[in-house]
Amino acid sequence: MTEQQPYTVVRAFPGFDVRRYPDSVRVQVRVQGDVTRAVRHGVRPLLQYLRGHNSSATRFAQTAPVLHEVAGEATYLVSVVLPGRQDPHDVPSPLDDAVTVRAVPAFEAAALLFRGGWSTRRFVDRGLHLLGEVLAADLLPDGPVYYTRVDPKPAPGFLTRHEALVRVTSA
């Protein structure tokens, strides 16, 4: 069974929620290309890490969602959150030089759930919509919009769940 990244809904708005995410540890990889290619190619080394391709051969449960954020011109940072409450100092080092481990302090983010297939246009549109809703609710975005693929297993496009998220500083 796939573990889901925990969060608490701080406040619900029509169409989106503000969530509080606890401290976490992410494994991540930088990938070149469009969003579809980036996520498809970024997940492979992350799954290898979770399956024990790390300095202590530790296996971790697969987690969802897969996060992806813009990291430059045609570059994405693809990440998964390690399950449970991991101490970042005790997490095994990746054996793949492309994979990094990063501690992420607790934060709040506005999240908009949407369904449908993968397309850069769909993601950008949903992200712009979320930013408009966040500003209309008198919240302050704190960084760029990023996205998640919520479903851990492939599903038909119309059933696939995604999220657009942006960190916020006031809720």
mmCIF file of C-alpha atoms in Angstrom:
data_model
loop_
_atom_site.group_PDB
_atom_site.id
_atom_site.type_symbol
_atom_site.label_atom_id
_atom_site.label_comp_id
_atom_site.label_asym_id
_atom_site.label_seq_id
_atom_site.Cartn_x
_atom_site.Cartn_y
_atom_site.Cartn_z
ATOM 1 C CA MET A 1 0.000 0.000 0.000
ATOM 2 C CA THR A 2 1.230 3.499 -0.843
ATOM 3 C CA GLU A 3 1.663 5.918 2.040
ATOM 4 C CA GLN A 4 0.210 9.390 1.566
ATOM 5 C CA GLN A 5 2.041 12.524 2.685
ATOM 6 C CA PRO A 6 0.273 13.707 5.850
ATOM 7 C CA TYR A 7 -1.283 17.144 6.218
ATOM 8 C CA THR A 8 -3.962 18.953 8.179
ATOM 9 C CA VAL A 9 -6.540 21.205 6.552
ATOM 10 C CA VAL A 10 -6.149 24.576 8.283
ATOM 11 C CA ARG A 11 -8.907 26.320 6.371
ATOM 12 C CA ALA A 12 -11.257 25.323 3.559
ATOM 13 C CA PHE A 13 -12.205 27.785 0.840
ATOM 14 C CA PRO A 14 -14.578 27.211 -2.077
ATOM 15 C CA GLY A 15 -12.438 25.322 -4.591
ATOM 16 C CA PHE A 16 -9.221 24.975 -2.552
ATOM 17 C CA ASP A 17 -7.851 24.249 0.913
ATOM 18 C CA VAL A 18 -5.013 25.641 2.967
ATOM 19 C CA ARG A 19 -3.037 22.736 4.419
ATOM 20 C CA ARG A 20 -0.342 22.458 7.060
ATOM 21 C CA TYR A 21 2.391 19.980 6.164
ATOM 22 C CA PRO A 22 4.719 18.733 8.942
ATOM 23 C CA ASP A 23 8.515 18.600 8.804
ATOM 24 C CA SER A 24 9.541 16.029 6.213
ATOM 25 C CA VAL A 25 12.419 14.579 4.258
ATOM 26 C CA ARG A 26 12.306 14.513 0.462
ATOM 27 C CA VAL A 27 14.354 12.595 -2.054
ATOM 28 C CA GLN A 28 14.543 14.456 -5.323
ATOM 29 C CA VAL A 29 16.108 14.603 -8.754
ATOM 30 C CA ARG A 30 16.501 17.343 -11.389
ATOM 31 C CA VAL A 31 15.225 16.411 -14.834
ATOM 32 C CA GLN A 32 15.362 18.228 -18.177
ATOM 33 C CA GLY A 33 12.359 18.393 -20.503
ATOM 34 C CA ASP A 34 8.674 19.185 -20.396
ATOM 35 C CA VAL A 35 6.561 18.307 -17.357
ATOM 36 C CA THR A 36 5.393 14.946 -18.719
ATOM 37 C CA ARG A 37 8.901 13.762 -19.565
ATOM 38 C CA ALA A 38 10.350 15.173 -16.333
ATOM 39 C CA VAL A 39 7.972 13.293 -14.075
ATOM 40 C CA ARG A 40 8.192 10.067 -16.085
ATOM 41 C CA HIS A 41 12.008 10.063 -16.032
ATOM 42 C CA GLY A 42 12.360 11.533 -12.534
ATOM 43 C CA VAL A 43 10.306 8.866 -10.811
ATOM 44 C CA ARG A 44 12.589 5.987 -11.843
ATOM 45 C CA PRO A 45 15.665 6.977 -9.734
ATOM 46 C CA LEU A 46 13.421 7.955 -6.829
ATOM 47 C CA LEU A 47 11.749 4.532 -6.823
ATOM 48 C CA GLN A 48 15.181 2.884 -6.965
ATOM 49 C CA TYR A 49 16.212 4.839 -3.861
ATOM 50 C CA LEU A 50 13.005 3.786 -2.063
ATOM 51 C CA ARG A 51 13.657 0.144 -3.063
ATOM 52 C CA GLY A 52 17.054 0.134 -1.356
ATOM 53 C CA HIS A 53 19.487 1.703 -3.829
ATOM 54 C CA ASN A 54 21.039 3.785 -1.037
ATOM 55 C CA SER A 55 24.064 3.632 1.277
ATOM 56 C CA SER A 56 22.443 1.291 3.812
ATOM 57 C CA ALA A 57 20.203 -0.706 1.432
ATOM 58 C CA THR A 58 17.213 0.547 3.452
ATOM 59 C CA ARG A 59 13.867 0.010 1.776
ATOM 60 C CA PHE A 60 11.121 2.613 2.194
ATOM 61 C CA ALA A 61 7.416 2.298 1.432
ATOM 62 C CA GLN A 62 6.371 3.975 -1.803
ATOM 63 C CA THR A 63 4.812 7.346 -1.092
ATOM 64 C CA ALA A 64 2.398 9.661 -2.852
ATOM 65 C CA PRO A 65 2.124 12.213 -4.195
ATOM 66 C CA VAL A 66 4.971 12.745 -6.627
ATOM 67 C CA LEU A 67 5.855 16.444 -6.499
ATOM 68 C CA HIS A 68 7.205 18.425 -9.417
ATOM 69 C CA GLU A 69 8.246 22.035 -9.534
ATOM 70 C CA VAL A 70 9.942 24.264 -12.062
ATOM 71 C CA ALA A 71 13.681 24.518 -11.333
ATOM 72 C CA GLY A 72 14.807 26.515 -14.365
ATOM 73 C CA GLU A 73 14.426 26.691 -18.125
ATOM 74 C CA ALA A 74 12.923 23.300 -19.142
ATOM 75 C CA THR A 75 14.121 21.818 -15.827
ATOM 76 C CA TYR A 76 11.967 20.257 -13.127
ATOM 77 C CA LEU A 77 12.665 19.071 -9.604
ATOM 78 C CA VAL A 78 10.795 15.789 -9.073
ATOM 79 C CA SER A 79 10.437 14.631 -5.445
ATOM 80 C CA VAL A 80 8.807 12.150 -3.114
ATOM 81 C CA VAL A 81 8.432 12.504 0.646
ATOM 82 C CA LEU A 82 9.926 9.706 2.729
ATOM 83 C CA PRO A 83 7.302 7.921 4.829
ATOM 84 C CA GLY A 84 6.952 8.483 8.564
ATOM 85 C CA ARG A 85 8.869 10.964 10.643
ATOM 86 C CA GLN A 86 12.414 10.551 9.376
ATOM 87 C CA ASP A 87 15.378 12.244 11.039
ATOM 88 C CA PRO A 88 17.218 13.848 8.108
ATOM 89 C CA HIS A 89 20.570 12.999 9.711
ATOM 90 C CA ASP A 90 19.728 9.279 9.781
ATOM 91 C CA VAL A 91 18.455 8.975 6.204
ATOM 92 C CA PRO A 92 20.804 6.892 4.018
ATOM 93 C CA SER A 93 22.700 8.651 1.253
ATOM 94 C CA PRO A 94 21.673 7.974 -2.342
ATOM 95 C CA LEU A 95 24.000 5.825 -4.458
ATOM 96 C CA ASP A 96 22.839 7.652 -7.590
ATOM 97 C CA ASP A 97 24.564 11.065 -7.841
ATOM 98 C CA ALA A 98 21.455 12.545 -9.480
ATOM 99 C CA VAL A 99 19.358 11.888 -6.350
ATOM 100 C CA THR A 100 19.559 14.227 -3.364
ATOM 101 C CA VAL A 101 18.002 14.205 0.099
ATOM 102 C CA ARG A 102 16.554 17.397 1.567
ATOM 103 C CA ALA A 103 14.956 18.241 4.915
ATOM 104 C CA VAL A 104 11.828 20.381 4.501
ATOM 105 C CA PRO A 105 10.534 22.328 7.512
ATOM 106 C CA ALA A 106 6.792 22.483 8.195
ATOM 107 C CA PHE A 107 4.841 24.878 5.979
ATOM 108 C CA GLU A 108 1.360 25.880 4.862
ATOM 109 C CA ALA A 109 0.210 25.646 1.254
ATOM 110 C CA ALA A 110 -2.946 26.351 -0.688
ATOM 111 C CA ALA A 111 -3.958 23.262 -2.677
ATOM 112 C CA LEU A 112 -6.311 22.898 -5.633
ATOM 113 C CA LEU A 113 -7.289 19.356 -6.666
ATOM 114 C CA PHE A 114 -8.050 18.716 -10.342
ATOM 115 C CA ARG A 115 -8.510 15.706 -12.620
ATOM 116 C CA GLY A 116 -7.469 14.841 -16.124
ATOM 117 C CA GLY A 117 -4.533 13.857 -18.276
ATOM 118 C CA TRP A 118 -1.067 15.321 -18.290
ATOM 119 C CA SER A 119 -0.499 18.498 -20.228
ATOM 120 C CA THR A 120 1.695 21.479 -19.537
ATOM 121 C CA ARG A 121 -1.177 23.783 -20.484
ATOM 122 C CA ARG A 122 -3.588 22.097 -18.039
ATOM 123 C CA PHE A 123 -1.075 22.424 -15.210
ATOM 124 C CA VAL A 124 -0.260 26.072 -15.951
ATOM 125 C CA ASP A 125 -3.967 26.953 -16.196
ATOM 126 C CA ARG A 126 -4.767 25.283 -12.877
ATOM 127 C CA GLY A 127 -1.776 26.993 -11.229
ATOM 128 C CA LEU A 128 -2.872 30.427 -12.479
ATOM 129 C CA HIS A 129 -6.404 29.725 -11.281
ATOM 130 C CA LEU A 130 -5.085 28.796 -7.826
ATOM 131 C CA LEU A 131 -2.996 31.980 -7.609
ATOM 132 C CA GLY A 132 -6.070 34.051 -8.454
ATOM 133 C CA GLU A 133 -8.112 32.288 -5.771
ATOM 134 C CA VAL A 134 -5.342 32.687 -3.182
ATOM 135 C CA LEU A 135 -5.071 36.427 -3.837
ATOM 136 C CA ALA A 136 -8.870 36.840 -3.813
ATOM 137 C CA ALA A 137 -8.911 35.157 -0.365
ATOM 138 C CA ASP A 138 -6.355 37.714 0.926
ATOM 139 C CA LEU A 139 -3.648 35.089 1.289
ATOM 140 C CA LEU A 140 -0.044 35.784 0.336
ATOM 141 C CA PRO A 141 1.724 33.339 -2.010
ATOM 142 C CA ASP A 142 5.216 32.491 -0.764
ATOM 143 C CA GLY A 143 6.980 31.031 -3.786
ATOM 144 C CA PRO A 144 6.062 29.557 -7.145
ATOM 145 C CA VAL A 145 3.212 27.180 -7.872
ATOM 146 C CA TYR A 146 4.210 23.515 -7.887
ATOM 147 C CA TYR A 147 2.265 20.392 -8.749
ATOM 148 C CA THR A 148 1.630 16.868 -7.551
ATOM 149 C CA ARG A 149 0.462 13.654 -9.081
ATOM 150 C CA VAL A 150 -1.735 12.282 -6.316
ATOM 151 C CA ASP A 151 -2.415 8.779 -7.622
ATOM 152 C CA PRO A 152 0.500 6.399 -7.062
ATOM 153 C CA LYS A 153 -0.476 4.059 -9.890
ATOM 154 C CA PRO A 154 -1.276 4.979 -13.497
ATOM 155 C CA ALA A 155 -4.967 5.450 -14.213
ATOM 156 C CA PRO A 156 -6.980 6.544 -17.242
ATOM 157 C CA GLY A 157 -6.400 10.261 -17.860
ATOM 158 C CA PHE A 158 -9.887 11.393 -16.860
ATOM 159 C CA LEU A 159 -9.529 9.619 -13.481
ATOM 160 C CA THR A 160 -6.023 10.836 -12.667
ATOM 161 C CA ARG A 161 -5.878 13.284 -9.760
ATOM 162 C CA HIS A 162 -3.397 16.148 -9.595
ATOM 163 C CA GLU A 163 -2.927 19.196 -7.407
ATOM 164 C CA ALA A 164 -1.631 22.698 -7.926
ATOM 165 C CA LEU A 165 -0.074 24.064 -4.731
ATOM 166 C CA VAL A 166 1.554 27.269 -3.591
ATOM 167 C CA ARG A 167 3.017 28.008 -0.185
ATOM 168 C CA VAL A 168 1.178 30.752 1.684
ATOM 169 C CA THR A 169 2.255 32.921 4.590
ATOM 170 C CA SER A 170 -1.132 33.762 6.057
ATOM 171 C CA ALA A 171 -4.262 31.681 6.446
#
